[in-house]
PDB file of C-alpha atoms in Angstrom:
ATOM      1  CA  GLN A   1       1.361 -45.544  39.621  1.00 87.00           C
ATOM      2  CA  VAL A   2       0.531 -42.187  39.375  1.00 90.00           C
ATOM      3  CA  GLN A   3       2.461 -40.906  36.641  1.00 94.00           C
ATOM      4  CA  LEU A   4       3.093 -37.473  34.444  1.00 96.00           C
ATOM      5  CA  VAL A   5       4.621 -37.831  31.319  1.00 96.00           C
ATOM      6  CA  GLU A   6       5.945 -35.250  29.107  1.00 96.00           C
ATOM      7  CA  SER A   7       6.517 -35.480  25.288  1.00 96.00           C
ATOM      8  CA  GLY A   8       7.277 -33.502  22.419  1.00 97.00           C
ATOM      9  CA  GLY A   9      10.877 -31.968  23.396  1.00 97.00           C
ATOM     10  CA  GLY A  10      13.219 -31.457  20.431  1.00 97.00           C
ATOM     11  CA  LEU A  11      15.584 -29.206  18.584  1.00 98.00           C
ATOM     12  CA  VAL A  12      13.713 -26.293  16.984  1.00 98.00           C
ATOM     13  CA  GLN A  13      15.534 -23.290  15.205  1.00 98.00           C
ATOM     14  CA  PRO A  14      14.392 -19.595  16.343  1.00 98.00           C
ATOM     15  CA  GLY A  15      11.315 -19.036  15.306  1.00 98.00           C
ATOM     16  CA  GLY A  16      10.020 -22.407  14.859  1.00 98.00           C
ATOM     17  CA  SER A  17       7.060 -24.624  17.229  1.00 98.00           C
ATOM     18  CA  LEU A  18       7.068 -26.959  19.267  1.00 98.00           C
ATOM     19  CA  ARG A  19       3.718 -28.537  20.625  1.00 98.00           C
ATOM     20  CA  LEU A  20       4.788 -30.449  24.126  1.00 98.00           C
ATOM     21  CA  SER A  21       2.097 -33.293  25.669  1.00 98.00           C
ATOM     22  CA  CYS A  22       1.602 -34.039  29.734  1.00 97.00           C
ATOM     23  CA  ALA A  23      -0.405 -37.385  29.997  1.00 96.00           C
ATOM     24  CA  ALA A  24      -1.838 -38.661  33.215  1.00 94.00           C
ATOM     25  CA  SER A  25      -1.565 -42.157  34.268  1.00 93.00           C
ATOM     26  CA  GLY A  26      -3.116 -43.446  37.555  1.00 92.00           C
ATOM     27  CA  PHE A  27      -5.437 -40.597  38.247  1.00 90.00           C
ATOM     28  CA  THR A  28      -7.694 -38.388  36.671  1.00 90.00           C
ATOM     29  CA  LEU A  29      -6.621 -34.803  36.173  1.00 89.00           C
ATOM     30  CA  ASP A  30      -9.933 -33.600  36.228  1.00 88.00           C
ATOM     31  CA  TYR A  31      -9.364 -32.296  39.880  1.00 91.00           C
ATOM     32  CA  TYR A  32      -6.031 -30.905  39.101  1.00 93.00           C
ATOM     33  CA  ALA A  33      -4.721 -27.927  37.981  1.00 94.00           C
ATOM     34  CA  ILE A  34      -1.601 -28.193  35.776  1.00 95.00           C
ATOM     35  CA  GLY A  35       1.478 -26.022  35.109  1.00 97.00           C
ATOM     36  CA  TRP A  36       4.356 -26.045  33.029  1.00 98.00           C
ATOM     37  CA  PHE A  37       7.896 -25.174  34.521  1.00 98.00           C
ATOM     38  CA  ARG A  38      11.124 -24.854  32.788  1.00 98.00           C
ATOM     39  CA  GLN A  39      14.410 -24.965  34.269  1.00 97.00           C
ATOM     40  CA  VAL A  40      17.625 -24.383  32.874  1.00 97.00           C
ATOM     41  CA  PRO A  41      21.286 -25.535  34.771  1.00 93.00           C
ATOM     42  CA  GLY A  42      22.149 -22.992  37.591  1.00 94.00           C
ATOM     43  CA  LYS A  43      19.003 -21.231  37.871  1.00 94.00           C
ATOM     44  CA  GLU A  44      15.784 -21.867  39.556  1.00 93.00           C
ATOM     45  CA  ARG A  45      12.685 -23.574  38.138  1.00 95.00           C
ATOM     46  CA  GLU A  46      10.440 -21.148  36.675  1.00 95.00           C
ATOM     47  CA  GLY A  47       6.831 -21.520  35.949  1.00 97.00           C
ATOM     48  CA  VAL A  48       5.563 -20.763  32.232  1.00 97.00           C
ATOM     49  CA  SER A  49       2.072 -21.219  31.938  1.00 97.00           C
ATOM     50  CA  TYR A  50      -0.514 -22.641  34.191  1.00 96.00           C
ATOM     51  CA  ILE A  51      -4.585 -24.116  33.782  1.00 95.00           C
ATOM     52  CA  SER A  52      -7.176 -23.795  36.215  1.00 92.00           C
ATOM     53  CA  THR A  53      -9.376 -27.045  36.715  1.00 87.00           C
ATOM     54  CA  SER A  54     -12.554 -25.173  37.696  1.00 73.00           C
ATOM     55  CA  ASP A  55     -13.103 -22.900  34.309  1.00 81.00           C
ATOM     56  CA  GLY A  56     -10.147 -23.962  32.200  1.00 85.00           C
ATOM     57  CA  SER A  57      -8.344 -20.391  33.282  1.00 92.00           C
ATOM     58  CA  THR A  58      -5.012 -19.753  31.708  1.00 94.00           C
ATOM     59  CA  TYR A  59      -1.885 -17.969  32.898  1.00 95.00           C
ATOM     60  CA  TYR A  60       1.422 -17.215  31.366  1.00 97.00           C
ATOM     61  CA  ALA A  61       4.649 -15.485  32.278  1.00 97.00           C
ATOM     62  CA  ASP A  62       5.725 -12.567  30.910  1.00 97.00           C
ATOM     63  CA  SER A  63       8.508 -13.825  28.633  1.00 97.00           C
ATOM     64  CA  VAL A  64       5.914 -16.301  27.046  1.00 98.00           C
ATOM     65  CA  LYS A  65       2.901 -14.129  26.871  1.00 97.00           C
ATOM     66  CA  GLY A  66       1.920 -14.253  23.299  1.00 97.00           C
ATOM     67  CA  ARG A  67       3.755 -17.009  22.019  1.00 98.00           C
ATOM     68  CA  PHE A  68       2.730 -19.952  24.049  1.00 98.00           C
ATOM     69  CA  THR A  69      -0.857 -21.468  24.381  1.00 98.00           C
ATOM     70  CA  ILE A  70      -1.710 -23.871  26.992  1.00 97.00           C
ATOM     71  CA  SER A  71      -4.600 -26.005  27.257  1.00 95.00           C
ATOM     72  CA  ARG A  72      -6.253 -29.133  28.621  1.00 92.00           C
ATOM     73  CA  ASP A  73      -8.411 -32.420  26.926  1.00 92.00           C
ATOM     74  CA  ASN A  74      -9.507 -34.279  30.487  1.00 87.00           C
ATOM     75  CA  ALA A  75     -11.103 -36.306  28.026  1.00 91.00           C
ATOM     76  CA  LYS A  76      -7.425 -37.789  27.084  1.00 94.00           C
ATOM     77  CA  ASN A  77      -6.316 -36.757  30.836  1.00 94.00           C
ATOM     78  CA  THR A  78      -3.493 -34.833  29.077  1.00 95.00           C
ATOM     79  CA  VAL A  79      -2.380 -31.234  28.972  1.00 96.00           C
ATOM     80  CA  TYR A  80      -0.844 -29.401  26.092  1.00 97.00           C
ATOM     81  CA  LEU A  81       1.675 -26.180  25.560  1.00 98.00           C
ATOM     82  CA  GLN A  82       2.177 -25.162  22.238  1.00 98.00           C
ATOM     83  CA  MET A  83       4.883 -23.031  21.693  1.00 98.00           C
ATOM     84  CA  ASN A  84       5.231 -20.591  18.626  1.00 98.00           C
ATOM     85  CA  SER A  85       8.088 -18.246  17.698  1.00 98.00           C
ATOM     86  CA  LEU A  86      10.501 -19.612  20.142  1.00 98.00           C
ATOM     87  CA  LYS A  87      13.287 -18.453  20.855  1.00 98.00           C
ATOM     88  CA  PRO A  88      16.937 -19.509  22.172  1.00 97.00           C
ATOM     89  CA  GLU A  89      15.958 -18.126  25.804  1.00 97.00           C
ATOM     90  CA  ASP A  90      13.337 -20.867  26.053  1.00 98.00           C
ATOM     91  CA  THR A  91      16.031 -23.355  26.318  1.00 98.00           C
ATOM     92  CA  ALA A  92      15.460 -25.659  28.829  1.00 98.00           C
ATOM     93  CA  VAL A  93      14.251 -28.660  30.831  1.00 98.00           C
ATOM     94  CA  TYR A  94      10.151 -28.301  30.257  1.00 98.00           C
ATOM     95  CA  TYR A  95       8.484 -30.018  33.113  1.00 98.00           C
ATOM     96  CA  CYS A  96       4.545 -30.644  34.020  1.00 97.00           C
ATOM     97  CA  ALA A  97       3.322 -30.692  37.554  1.00 97.00           C
ATOM     98  CA  ALA A  98      -0.248 -31.670  38.958  1.00 96.00           C
ATOM     99  CA  GLU A  99      -1.836 -29.152  41.706  1.00 95.00           C
ATOM    100  CA  PHE A 100      -4.934 -30.773  43.722  1.00 93.00           C
ATOM    101  CA  SER A 101      -7.253 -28.037  43.398  1.00 89.00           C
ATOM    102  CA  PRO A 102     -10.655 -28.544  42.222  1.00 86.00           C
ATOM    103  CA  TRP A 103     -11.597 -25.016  42.699  1.00 84.00           C
ATOM    104  CA  GLY A 104      -9.283 -22.271  42.737  1.00 82.00           C
ATOM    105  CA  PRO A 105      -7.000 -20.716  40.659  1.00 87.00           C
ATOM    106  CA  PRO A 106      -3.257 -22.941  39.985  1.00 91.00           C
ATOM    107  CA  SER A 107      -0.489 -21.911  41.993  1.00 91.00           C
ATOM    108  CA  PRO A 108       2.573 -20.431  40.318  1.00 90.00           C
ATOM    109  CA  TRP A 109       5.171 -21.954  43.133  1.00 91.00           C
ATOM    110  CA  ALA A 110       6.471 -25.031  42.268  1.00 92.00           C
ATOM    111  CA  ARG A 111       6.422 -26.468  45.764  1.00 94.00           C
ATOM    112  CA  ASN A 112       2.938 -26.508  45.607  1.00 93.00           C
ATOM    113  CA  TYR A 113       2.476 -28.881  43.260  1.00 96.00           C
ATOM    114  CA  ASP A 114       2.214 -32.963  44.050  1.00 95.00           C
ATOM    115  CA  TYR A 115       2.979 -34.674  41.140  1.00 96.00           C
ATOM    116  CA  TRP A 116       5.981 -34.125  38.622  1.00 97.00           C
ATOM    117  CA  GLY A 117       7.191 -35.656  35.366  1.00 97.00           C
ATOM    118  CA  GLN A 118      10.379 -36.212  34.334  1.00 96.00           C
ATOM    119  CA  GLY A 119      11.138 -33.487  32.118  1.00 97.00           C
ATOM    120  CA  THR A 120      11.762 -33.144  28.391  1.00 97.00           C
ATOM    121  CA  GLN A 121      14.505 -30.840  27.184  1.00 98.00           C
ATOM    122  CA  VAL A 122      13.464 -28.162  24.337  1.00 98.00           C
ATOM    123  CA  THR A 123      16.478 -26.715  22.217  1.00 98.00           C
ATOM    124  CA  VAL A 124      16.426 -23.479  20.323  1.00 98.00           C
ATOM    125  CA  SER A 125      19.054 -23.237  18.253  1.00 97.00           C
ATOM    126  CA  SER A 126      20.331 -22.373  14.842  1.00 95.00           C
TER     127      SER A 126
END
């Protein structure tokens, strides 16, 4: 059974940190680019960060650049999103997604992703 499972969300004060994990089962992430997206009620899903398969290149939305870091550990079949200096506007449900992309860069478009996790809530509030 193909599955992506996110974990690590929670409640944190502004300026705090969280590390999200995205663990894959039922398939190997070796040929998949990974994207982290987030969504708040009433708004479209927003791309936050992406990491390629081929050379591990990383991409970030302007709103998180310098604060978030995406990384992958193919041996553990897991991708991480380290989130520092969190702001209230980072509050959202965060999803990881896998796109079959052995060579090219990851897509910024949610519709191009093949597998999705169930999401994990991140709340930044004092």
